[in-house]
GROMACS .gro file of C-alpha atoms in nm:
model
  428
    1MET     CA    1  -0.810   0.369  -5.090
    2SER     CA    2  -1.086   0.107  -5.074
    3LEU     CA    3  -1.429   0.081  -4.896
    4SER     CA    4  -1.614  -0.214  -4.779
    5VAL     CA    5  -1.964  -0.141  -4.598
    6GLU     CA    6  -2.109  -0.388  -4.344
    7LYS     CA    7  -2.475  -0.318  -4.255
    8LEU     CA    8  -2.512  -0.419  -3.894
    9ASP     CA    9  -2.866  -0.432  -3.654
   10GLY     CA   10  -3.012  -0.120  -3.460
   11SER     CA   11  -2.918   0.105  -3.770
   12MET     CA   12  -2.574   0.068  -3.748
   13ALA     CA   13  -2.269  -0.011  -3.983
   14LYS     CA   14  -1.903  -0.111  -4.006
   15LEU     CA   15  -1.687   0.069  -4.242
   16THR     CA   16  -1.369  -0.087  -4.334
   17ILE     CA   17  -1.104   0.151  -4.489
   18THR     CA   18  -0.836   0.042  -4.677
   19VAL     CA   19  -0.487   0.294  -4.748
   20PRO     CA   20  -0.201   0.186  -4.960
   21ALA     CA   21   0.075   0.091  -4.791
   22GLU     CA   22   0.284   0.360  -5.016
   23GLU     CA   23   0.055   0.655  -4.849
   24PHE     CA   24   0.126   0.506  -4.499
   25THR     CA   25   0.517   0.486  -4.548
   26LYS     CA   26   0.472   0.841  -4.692
   27ALA     CA   27   0.288   0.950  -4.396
   28ILE     CA   28   0.527   0.780  -4.157
   29THR     CA   29   0.814   0.999  -4.330
   30GLU     CA   30   0.619   1.322  -4.324
   31VAL     CA   31   0.565   1.241  -3.935
   32TYR     CA   32   0.973   1.216  -3.904
   33ASN     CA   33   1.015   1.557  -4.112
   34LYS     CA   34   0.787   1.693  -3.861
   35GLU     CA   35   0.949   1.600  -3.560
   36LYS     CA   36   1.296   1.531  -3.614
   37SER     CA   37   1.424   1.858  -3.490
   38LYS     CA   38   1.273   1.717  -3.125
   39PHE     CA   39   1.521   1.421  -3.157
   40SER     CA   40   1.895   1.447  -2.959
   41VAL     CA   41   2.141   1.183  -3.015
   42PRO     CA   42   2.489   1.150  -2.984
   43GLY     CA   43   2.706   1.206  -3.282
   44PHE     CA   44   2.425   1.363  -3.475
   45ARG     CA   45   2.364   1.750  -3.489
   46LYS     CA   46   2.018   1.807  -3.362
   47GLY     CA   47   1.740   1.790  -3.652
   48LYS     CA   48   1.984   1.521  -3.851
   49VAL     CA   49   1.920   1.246  -3.718
   50PRO     CA   50   1.843   0.984  -3.986
   51GLN     CA   51   1.458   0.842  -4.008
   52ALA     CA   52   1.578   0.505  -3.997
   53TYR     CA   53   1.841   0.563  -3.684
   54ILE     CA   54   1.522   0.734  -3.467
   55GLU     CA   55   1.328   0.408  -3.556
   56LYS     CA   56   1.598   0.154  -3.506
   57MET     CA   57   1.669   0.335  -3.120
   58TYR     CA   58   1.268   0.366  -3.057
   59GLY     CA   59   1.103   0.106  -3.278
   60PRO     CA   60   0.969   0.165  -3.591
   61ILE     CA   61   0.619   0.203  -3.375
   62ILE     CA   62   0.751   0.551  -3.277
   63PHE     CA   63   0.570   0.749  -3.588
   64TYR     CA   64   0.250   0.503  -3.628
   65GLU     CA   65   0.045   0.694  -3.440
   66ASP     CA   66   0.057   1.054  -3.569
   67ALA     CA   67   0.098   0.887  -3.931
   68ALA     CA   68  -0.198   0.702  -3.869
   69ASN     CA   69  -0.406   1.020  -3.761
   70LYS     CA   70  -0.324   1.190  -4.057
   71LEU     CA   71  -0.455   0.935  -4.263
   72ILE     CA   72  -0.743   0.842  -4.073
   73ASN     CA   73  -0.860   1.221  -4.078
   74GLU     CA   74  -0.790   1.256  -4.457
   75TYR     CA   75  -0.930   0.928  -4.644
   76TYR     CA   76  -1.259   0.910  -4.382
   77PRO     CA   77  -1.375   1.243  -4.522
   78LYS     CA   78  -1.305   1.058  -4.855
   79ALA     CA   79  -1.456   0.700  -4.752
   80LEU     CA   80  -1.760   0.904  -4.674
   81GLU     CA   81  -1.839   1.113  -5.031
   82GLU     CA   82  -1.782   0.692  -5.171
   83CYS     CA   83  -2.032   0.528  -4.907
   84ASP     CA   84  -2.401   0.540  -5.057
   85GLU     CA   85  -2.537   0.500  -4.709
   86GLU     CA   86  -2.628   0.849  -4.526
   87ILE     CA   87  -2.417   0.847  -4.171
   88VAL     CA   88  -2.584   1.026  -3.893
   89SER     CA   89  -2.340   1.018  -3.595
   90ASN     CA   90  -1.942   1.050  -3.576
   91PRO     CA   91  -1.712   0.736  -3.600
   92GLU     CA   92  -1.596   0.511  -3.361
   93ILE     CA   93  -1.244   0.454  -3.533
   94ASP     CA   94  -1.047   0.154  -3.482
   95VAL     CA   95  -0.762   0.035  -3.632
   96GLU     CA   96  -0.710  -0.312  -3.749
   97GLN     CA   97  -0.374  -0.280  -3.935
   98ILE     CA   98  -0.072  -0.088  -3.931
   99GLU     CA   99   0.252  -0.220  -3.992
  100LYS     CA  100   0.543  -0.026  -4.226
  101GLY     CA  101   0.537  -0.152  -4.571
  102LYS     CA  102   0.168  -0.302  -4.547
  103ASP     CA  103  -0.188  -0.112  -4.606
  104LEU     CA  104  -0.295   0.049  -4.361
  105ILE     CA  105  -0.668  -0.060  -4.208
  106PHE     CA  106  -0.903   0.103  -4.009
  107THR     CA  107  -1.307   0.068  -3.914
  108ALA     CA  108  -1.528   0.343  -3.838
  109LEU     CA  109  -1.855   0.216  -3.651
  110VAL     CA  110  -2.133   0.503  -3.716
  111ALA     CA  111  -2.528   0.490  -3.710
  112VAL     CA  112  -2.697   0.528  -4.065
  113LYS     CA  113  -3.033   0.691  -4.161
  114PRO     CA  114  -3.308   0.417  -3.982
  115GLU     CA  115  -3.604   0.342  -4.183
  116ILE     CA  116  -3.911   0.493  -4.023
  117LYS     CA  117  -4.288   0.412  -4.102
  118ILE     CA  118  -4.551   0.656  -4.064
  119GLY     CA  119  -4.961   0.627  -3.999
  120GLU     CA  120  -5.149   0.828  -4.232
  121TYR     CA  121  -5.026   1.152  -4.280
  122LYS     CA  122  -5.339   1.359  -4.463
  123GLY     CA  123  -5.559   1.493  -4.313
  124VAL     CA  124  -5.450   1.496  -3.960
  125GLU     CA  125  -5.664   1.631  -3.694
  126ILE     CA  126  -5.532   1.950  -3.473
  127GLU     CA  127  -5.761   2.183  -3.252
  128LYS     CA  128  -5.855   2.466  -3.413
  129ILE     CA  129  -5.648   2.806  -3.351
  130ASP     CA  130  -5.789   3.128  -3.363
  131ALA     CA  131  -5.572   3.379  -3.519
  132THR     CA  132  -5.796   3.692  -3.425
  133VAL     CA  133  -5.610   4.000  -3.291
  134THR     CA  134  -5.803   4.164  -3.035
  135GLU     CA  135  -5.855   4.516  -2.904
  136ASP     CA  136  -5.653   4.412  -2.556
  137GLU     CA  137  -5.357   4.297  -2.795
  138VAL     CA  138  -5.368   4.589  -3.008
  139MET     CA  139  -5.362   4.853  -2.711
  140ALA     CA  140  -5.074   4.631  -2.583
  141LYS     CA  141  -4.821   4.656  -2.857
  142ILE     CA  142  -4.911   5.073  -2.830
  143LEU     CA  143  -4.899   5.102  -2.496
  144GLU     CA  144  -4.525   4.871  -2.499
  145GLU     CA  145  -4.457   5.173  -2.744
  146GLN     CA  146  -4.580   5.427  -2.519
  147LYS     CA  147  -4.349   5.322  -2.273
  148GLN     CA  148  -4.102   5.279  -2.490
  149ASN     CA  149  -4.117   5.671  -2.565
  150SER     CA  150  -4.163   5.736  -2.177
  151ARG     CA  151  -3.952   6.032  -2.019
  152SER     CA  152  -3.776   6.010  -1.672
  153VAL     CA  153  -3.840   6.299  -1.431
  154PRO     CA  154  -3.680   6.350  -1.107
  155VAL     CA  155  -3.895   6.325  -0.774
  156GLU     CA  156  -3.788   6.448  -0.450
  157ASP     CA  157  -4.135   6.594  -0.299
  158ARG     CA  158  -4.318   6.207  -0.217
  159ALA     CA  159  -4.238   5.844  -0.132
  160ALA     CA  160  -4.173   5.606  -0.349
  161GLN     CA  161  -4.475   5.478  -0.539
  162MET     CA  162  -4.543   5.104  -0.803
  163ASP     CA  163  -4.374   5.202  -1.181
  164ASP     CA  164  -4.158   5.446  -1.027
  165GLU     CA  165  -3.784   5.417  -1.138
  166VAL     CA  166  -3.558   5.401  -0.843
  167THR     CA  167  -3.174   5.439  -0.763
  168ILE     CA  168  -3.038   5.224  -0.494
  169ASN     CA  169  -2.745   5.055  -0.349
  170PHE     CA  170  -2.794   4.703  -0.160
  171ASP     CA  171  -2.606   4.470   0.023
  172GLY     CA  172  -2.751   4.077   0.092
  173TYR     CA  173  -2.684   3.874   0.411
  174MET     CA  174  -2.810   3.533   0.477
  175ASP     CA  175  -2.749   3.428   0.849
  176GLY     CA  176  -2.578   3.766   0.916
  177ILE     CA  177  -2.279   3.706   0.660
  178ALA     CA  178  -2.265   3.864   0.304
  179PHE     CA  179  -2.304   3.660   0.046
  180GLU     CA  180  -2.164   3.639  -0.312
  181GLY     CA  181  -2.341   3.845  -0.594
  182GLY     CA  182  -2.547   4.020  -0.316
  183LEU     CA  183  -2.411   4.379  -0.342
  184GLY     CA  184  -2.511   4.661  -0.565
  185GLU     CA  185  -2.417   4.994  -0.619
  186ASN     CA  186  -2.640   5.293  -0.814
  187TYR     CA  187  -2.853   5.063  -0.888
  188LYS     CA  188  -3.177   5.140  -1.110
  189LEU     CA  189  -3.513   4.925  -1.069
  190THR     CA  190  -3.819   4.973  -1.187
  191LEU     CA  191  -4.061   4.904  -0.920
  192GLY     CA  192  -4.367   4.633  -0.985
  193SER     CA  193  -4.114   4.526  -1.289
  194HIS     CA  194  -4.050   4.214  -1.112
  195SER     CA  195  -3.702   4.248  -1.205
  196PHE     CA  196  -3.590   4.131  -0.843
  197ILE     CA  197  -3.717   3.825  -0.634
  198ASP     CA  198  -4.010   3.780  -0.423
  199THR     CA  199  -4.168   4.137  -0.230
  200PHE     CA  200  -3.819   4.311  -0.281
  201GLU     CA  201  -3.954   4.583  -0.517
  202ASP     CA  202  -4.282   4.634  -0.278
  203GLN     CA  203  -4.090   4.670   0.037
  204ILE     CA  204  -3.922   4.977  -0.127
  205VAL     CA  205  -4.280   5.144  -0.195
  206GLY     CA  206  -4.369   5.363   0.040
  207LYS     CA  207  -3.969   5.494   0.127
  208ASN     CA  208  -3.874   5.837   0.063
  209ILE     CA  209  -3.490   5.945  -0.054
  210GLY     CA  210  -3.197   5.937   0.186
  211ASP     CA  211  -3.415   5.603   0.381
  212LYS     CA  212  -3.227   5.323   0.460
  213PHE     CA  213  -3.391   5.031   0.522
  214ASP     CA  214  -3.389   4.648   0.558
  215VAL     CA  215  -3.582   4.390   0.250
  216ASN     CA  216  -3.659   4.080   0.386
  217VAL     CA  217  -3.704   3.821   0.117
  218THR     CA  218  -3.723   3.441   0.034
  219PHE     CA  219  -3.504   3.278  -0.260
  220PRO     CA  220  -3.680   3.076  -0.505
  221GLU     CA  221  -3.624   2.688  -0.473
  222GLU     CA  222  -3.567   2.656  -0.802
  223TYR     CA  223  -3.272   2.968  -0.801
  224HIS     CA  224  -2.977   2.890  -0.973
  225ALA     CA  225  -2.734   2.909  -0.679
  226THR     CA  226  -2.882   2.626  -0.558
  227GLU     CA  227  -2.675   2.763  -0.181
  228LEU     CA  228  -2.945   3.032  -0.178
  229ALA     CA  229  -3.230   2.847  -0.325
  230GLY     CA  230  -3.517   2.858  -0.107
  231LYS     CA  231  -3.335   3.029   0.160
  232PRO     CA  232  -3.436   3.375   0.353
  233ALA     CA  233  -3.218   3.641   0.320
  234VAL     CA  234  -3.169   4.067   0.468
  235PHE     CA  235  -3.107   4.304   0.151
  236LYS     CA  236  -2.980   4.619   0.317
  237VAL     CA  237  -3.124   4.885   0.107
  238GLU     CA  238  -3.035   5.294   0.069
  239LEU     CA  239  -3.312   5.453  -0.174
  240LEU     CA  240  -3.092   5.702  -0.339
  241ALA     CA  241  -3.308   5.873  -0.597
  242ILE     CA  242  -3.674   5.831  -0.711
  243ASN     CA  243  -3.792   5.945  -1.083
  244ALA     CA  244  -4.171   5.893  -1.208
  245ILE     CA  245  -4.202   5.789  -1.560
  246GLU     CA  246  -4.442   6.030  -1.766
  247LEU     CA  247  -4.587   5.849  -2.061
  248PRO     CA  248  -4.690   6.030  -2.366
  249GLU     CA  249  -5.038   6.087  -2.471
  250LEU     CA  250  -5.180   5.888  -2.736
  251ASP     CA  251  -5.316   6.157  -2.965
  252ASP     CA  252  -5.189   6.205  -3.343
  253GLU     CA  253  -4.862   6.393  -3.234
  254PHE     CA  254  -4.767   6.042  -3.041
  255ALA     CA  255  -4.856   5.840  -3.352
  256SER     CA  256  -4.690   6.103  -3.580
  257GLU     CA  257  -4.368   6.022  -3.355
  258VAL     CA  258  -4.330   5.672  -3.353
  259SER     CA  259  -4.444   5.583  -3.687
  260SER     CA  260  -4.495   5.713  -4.060
  261PHE     CA  261  -4.876   5.820  -3.993
  262ASP     CA  262  -5.020   6.163  -3.914
  263THR     CA  263  -5.269   6.009  -3.741
  264TYR     CA  264  -5.348   5.782  -3.435
  265GLU     CA  265  -5.598   5.580  -3.587
  266GLU     CA  266  -5.368   5.500  -3.906
  267TYR     CA  267  -5.128   5.408  -3.659
  268LYS     CA  268  -5.377   5.186  -3.485
  269GLU     CA  269  -5.525   5.028  -3.721
  270ASP     CA  270  -5.104   4.943  -3.904
  271VAL     CA  271  -4.999   4.827  -3.556
  272LYS     CA  272  -5.371   4.543  -3.570
  273LYS     CA  273  -5.249   4.446  -3.949
  274ILE     CA  274  -4.865   4.399  -3.813
  275LEU     CA  275  -5.005   4.191  -3.538
  276GLU     CA  276  -5.248   3.984  -3.796
  277VAL     CA  277  -4.923   3.885  -3.980
  278LYS     CA  278  -4.707   3.772  -3.690
  279LYS     CA  279  -4.995   3.612  -3.563
  280GLU     CA  280  -5.093   3.376  -3.894
  281LYS     CA  281  -4.709   3.289  -3.881
  282ASP     CA  282  -4.732   3.220  -3.508
  283VAL     CA  283  -5.033   3.031  -3.566
  284LYS     CA  284  -4.891   2.808  -3.861
  285ARG     CA  285  -4.592   2.693  -3.644
  286GLU     CA  286  -4.815   2.604  -3.406
  287LYS     CA  287  -5.026   2.373  -3.621
  288GLN     CA  288  -4.665   2.261  -3.786
  289ALA     CA  289  -4.588   2.156  -3.432
  290LYS     CA  290  -4.919   1.986  -3.335
  291ILE     CA  291  -4.934   1.808  -3.683
  292ILE     CA  292  -4.542   1.688  -3.618
  293GLU     CA  293  -4.621   1.579  -3.259
  294LYS     CA  294  -4.928   1.353  -3.383
  295LEU     CA  295  -4.715   1.185  -3.647
  296SER     CA  296  -4.392   1.137  -3.482
  297GLU     CA  297  -4.569   0.971  -3.182
  298SER     CA  298  -4.716   0.744  -3.420
  299ALA     CA  299  -4.426   0.684  -3.652
  300GLU     CA  300  -4.264   0.353  -3.601
  301VAL     CA  301  -3.875   0.387  -3.601
  302GLU     CA  302  -3.574   0.292  -3.407
  303LEU     CA  303  -3.315   0.561  -3.349
  304PRO     CA  304  -2.942   0.456  -3.266
  305GLU     CA  305  -2.805   0.606  -2.940
  306ALA     CA  306  -2.477   0.718  -3.153
  307MET     CA  307  -2.774   0.921  -3.392
  308VAL     CA  308  -2.884   1.084  -3.059
  309LYS     CA  309  -2.577   1.140  -2.921
  310TYR     CA  310  -2.427   1.338  -3.256
  311ASN     CA  311  -2.753   1.533  -3.226
  312GLN     CA  312  -2.734   1.593  -2.890
  313GLU     CA  313  -2.352   1.738  -2.925
  314LYS     CA  314  -2.497   1.969  -3.206
  315MET     CA  315  -2.747   2.094  -2.982
  316TYR     CA  316  -2.462   2.193  -2.714
  317ASP     CA  317  -2.243   2.329  -3.025
  318GLU     CA  318  -2.541   2.562  -3.082
  319LEU     CA  319  -2.575   2.692  -2.741
  320ALA     CA  320  -2.266   2.741  -2.741
  321GLN     CA  321  -2.218   2.976  -3.019
  322SER     CA  322  -2.530   3.149  -2.923
  323MET     CA  323  -2.363   3.225  -2.578
  324MET     CA  324  -2.024   3.317  -2.803
  325TYR     CA  325  -2.224   3.585  -2.971
  326GLN     CA  326  -2.368   3.757  -2.649
  327GLY     CA  327  -1.985   3.736  -2.507
  328ILE     CA  328  -2.021   3.451  -2.334
  329GLN     CA  329  -1.801   3.181  -2.252
  330MET     CA  330  -1.950   2.812  -2.267
  331ASP     CA  331  -1.725   2.760  -1.951
  332GLN     CA  332  -1.911   3.082  -1.757
  333TYR     CA  333  -2.238   2.972  -1.880
  334LEU     CA  334  -2.202   2.651  -1.720
  335LYS     CA  335  -2.149   2.823  -1.412
  336ILE     CA  336  -2.425   3.038  -1.407
  337VAL     CA  337  -2.685   2.779  -1.467
  338ASN     CA  338  -2.456   2.571  -1.231
  339ALA     CA  339  -2.439   2.276  -1.432
  340THR     CA  340  -2.184   2.037  -1.627
  341LYS     CA  341  -2.143   1.986  -2.021
  342GLU     CA  342  -2.311   1.657  -1.944
  343ASP     CA  343  -2.572   1.826  -1.729
  344LEU     CA  344  -2.673   2.001  -2.066
  345LEU     CA  345  -2.662   1.723  -2.318
  346GLU     CA  346  -2.912   1.541  -2.116
  347ARG     CA  347  -3.159   1.795  -2.085
  348VAL     CA  348  -3.127   1.849  -2.457
  349LYS     CA  349  -3.191   1.466  -2.505
  350PRO     CA  350  -3.558   1.499  -2.540
  351ASP     CA  351  -3.554   1.785  -2.828
  352ALA     CA  352  -3.280   1.614  -2.993
  353ILE     CA  353  -3.449   1.300  -3.057
  354ALA     CA  354  -3.732   1.536  -3.093
  355ARG     CA  355  -3.562   1.706  -3.386
  356ILE     CA  356  -3.431   1.371  -3.584
  357LYS     CA  357  -3.825   1.215  -3.560
  358THR     CA  358  -3.923   1.536  -3.749
  359GLY     CA  359  -3.664   1.509  -3.997
  360LEU     CA  360  -3.753   1.157  -4.068
  361VAL     CA  361  -4.113   1.254  -4.089
  362LEU     CA  362  -4.105   1.519  -4.336
  363GLU     CA  363  -3.868   1.284  -4.521
  364ALA     CA  364  -4.084   1.039  -4.536
  365VAL     CA  365  -4.398   1.225  -4.640
  366ALA     CA  366  -4.173   1.418  -4.928
  367LYS     CA  367  -4.102   1.074  -5.030
  368ALA     CA  368  -4.416   0.977  -5.047
  369GLU     CA  369  -4.554   1.279  -5.223
  370GLY     CA  370  -4.296   1.330  -5.459
  371ILE     CA  371  -4.155   1.610  -5.309
  372VAL     CA  372  -3.862   1.777  -5.409
  373ALA     CA  373  -3.676   2.120  -5.487
  374SER     CA  374  -3.690   2.279  -5.804
  375ASP     CA  375  -3.399   2.471  -5.935
  376ASP     CA  376  -3.605   2.780  -5.892
  377GLU     CA  377  -3.615   2.726  -5.520
  378PHE     CA  378  -3.271   2.572  -5.479
  379ASN     CA  379  -3.117   2.938  -5.678
  380GLU     CA  380  -3.344   3.109  -5.405
  381GLU     CA  381  -3.206   2.958  -5.130
  382LEU     CA  382  -2.838   2.956  -5.281
  383GLN     CA  383  -2.908   3.342  -5.312
  384ASN     CA  384  -3.006   3.423  -4.940
  385MET     CA  385  -2.700   3.222  -4.813
  386ALA     CA  386  -2.482   3.370  -5.025
  387SER     CA  387  -2.641   3.709  -4.929
  388THR     CA  388  -2.595   3.597  -4.544
  389TYR     CA  389  -2.213   3.515  -4.624
  390GLN     CA  390  -2.195   3.808  -4.848
  391MET     CA  391  -2.026   3.619  -5.131
  392GLU     CA  392  -2.131   3.582  -5.490
  393PRO     CA  393  -2.385   3.279  -5.547
  394ASP     CA  394  -2.179   3.122  -5.813
  395LYS     CA  395  -1.884   3.143  -5.597
  396LEU     CA  396  -2.037   2.988  -5.312
  397LYS     CA  397  -2.184   2.681  -5.515
  398GLU     CA  398  -1.788   2.626  -5.648
  399LEU     CA  399  -1.702   2.579  -5.252
  400MET     CA  400  -2.004   2.342  -5.181
  401GLY     CA  401  -1.946   1.996  -5.220
  402GLU     CA  402  -2.245   1.788  -5.359
  403LYS     CA  403  -2.333   1.629  -5.033
  404GLU     CA  404  -2.387   1.994  -4.923
  405MET     CA  405  -2.622   2.106  -5.202
  406GLU     CA  406  -2.799   1.792  -5.168
  407MET     CA  407  -2.869   1.858  -4.775
  408MET     CA  408  -3.001   2.193  -4.929
  409LYS     CA  409  -3.262   2.070  -5.135
  410LYS     CA  410  -3.324   1.770  -4.868
  411ASP     CA  411  -3.421   2.077  -4.635
  412ILE     CA  412  -3.606   2.289  -4.889
  413ALA     CA  413  -3.836   1.950  -4.981
  414ALA     CA  414  -3.880   1.916  -4.600
  415ARG     CA  415  -4.030   2.278  -4.560
  416LYS     CA  416  -4.275   2.187  -4.860
  417ALA     CA  417  -4.353   1.874  -4.680
  418MET     CA  418  -4.430   2.074  -4.379
  419ASP     CA  419  -4.659   2.312  -4.589
  420PHE     CA  420  -4.811   2.029  -4.769
  421LEU     CA  421  -4.937   1.864  -4.415
  422VAL     CA  422  -5.075   2.200  -4.297
  423GLU     CA  423  -5.271   2.239  -4.612
  424ASN     CA  424  -5.408   1.921  -4.578
  425SER     CA  425  -5.496   1.880  -4.205
  426LYS     CA  426  -5.787   1.893  -4.052
  427GLU     CA  427  -5.920   2.168  -3.790
  428VAL     CA  428  -6.184   2.023  -3.538
   0.00000   0.00000   0.00000
């Protein structure tokens, strides 16, 4: 195989890959052996028609496409390994020469990492962010724990009140016609949770077990089901049960049940410490975001459209994988959000551009400051990754290519560059 690289305008490049003629001939024969059972020719048993006879009948090009695809899939990754440029997009493949007995020549039009010019990155001014944990925040966390440890008590001698958990049947109508998704049976709903649209929950307050009544609501203008958005509807509701939610007392007994502490004061102090650690991390992330936003806005860079599109596709795939972990197929998700793949790709485009610029800015800072990943940092990262995949670090390292390991080191350097920017920022 031979490779030539032609740099083009706009951070694009054309890779020309030449595969030796003997490899193309070999690939054609492999395709023939795979496909020969599909040919039926009088005078020959099925699967026994000679390759030369098939090529004479149908023309030599009959096996070209599959043979070319096989070699492109094999040799394009090899070309990437040899290429000194950092490719940041999927390729646009074009076959330049394809003829039996001759070299197979194909080209790949790709985006390469663009140059970026950043302004002064030391002493970036950002608005001061208060990291103090307030008494209200501590109590909110404790009350959340209190609610999680509540118990539900059936109520039969009074009407429904806010904070009660009720069980209802409901059936929704629009213009007198039942609509899809508007039916529910034995549905548990906490009044005041704002789980349902508009004033649905408010209209249950004051009703008694066994009551049947209408609930009038208007769907939000931005409702995911466009046929319902902004329109009035009536729900026929039957109240089946009422349960009062009883909260435990905030005392030493509560503290000992929900934590390892014997007293409520010790537990409360621990909650505060946990919130302080979390808030420090949140503040750091917010500082990082503000710094990167400023540097990205002032940076001079021309992003090739192919690079942006590649990152849009990556973000779409990440979403698809996230949905899969939740047991939702992507076609189901698209129906839920009433969108097409093209809609989602367009929605994530600003985030894709921001992600690209963030990476380029951090790489530029790391280069300017000589920030690199040490061997210890790389090995620690490898150990963490190996633990995730339940593998031995050495085995994982064997499976990784040089480019994958270099990418890991760049990721570590980027995180260190981000820490450098935060440490050298100015709060105003």
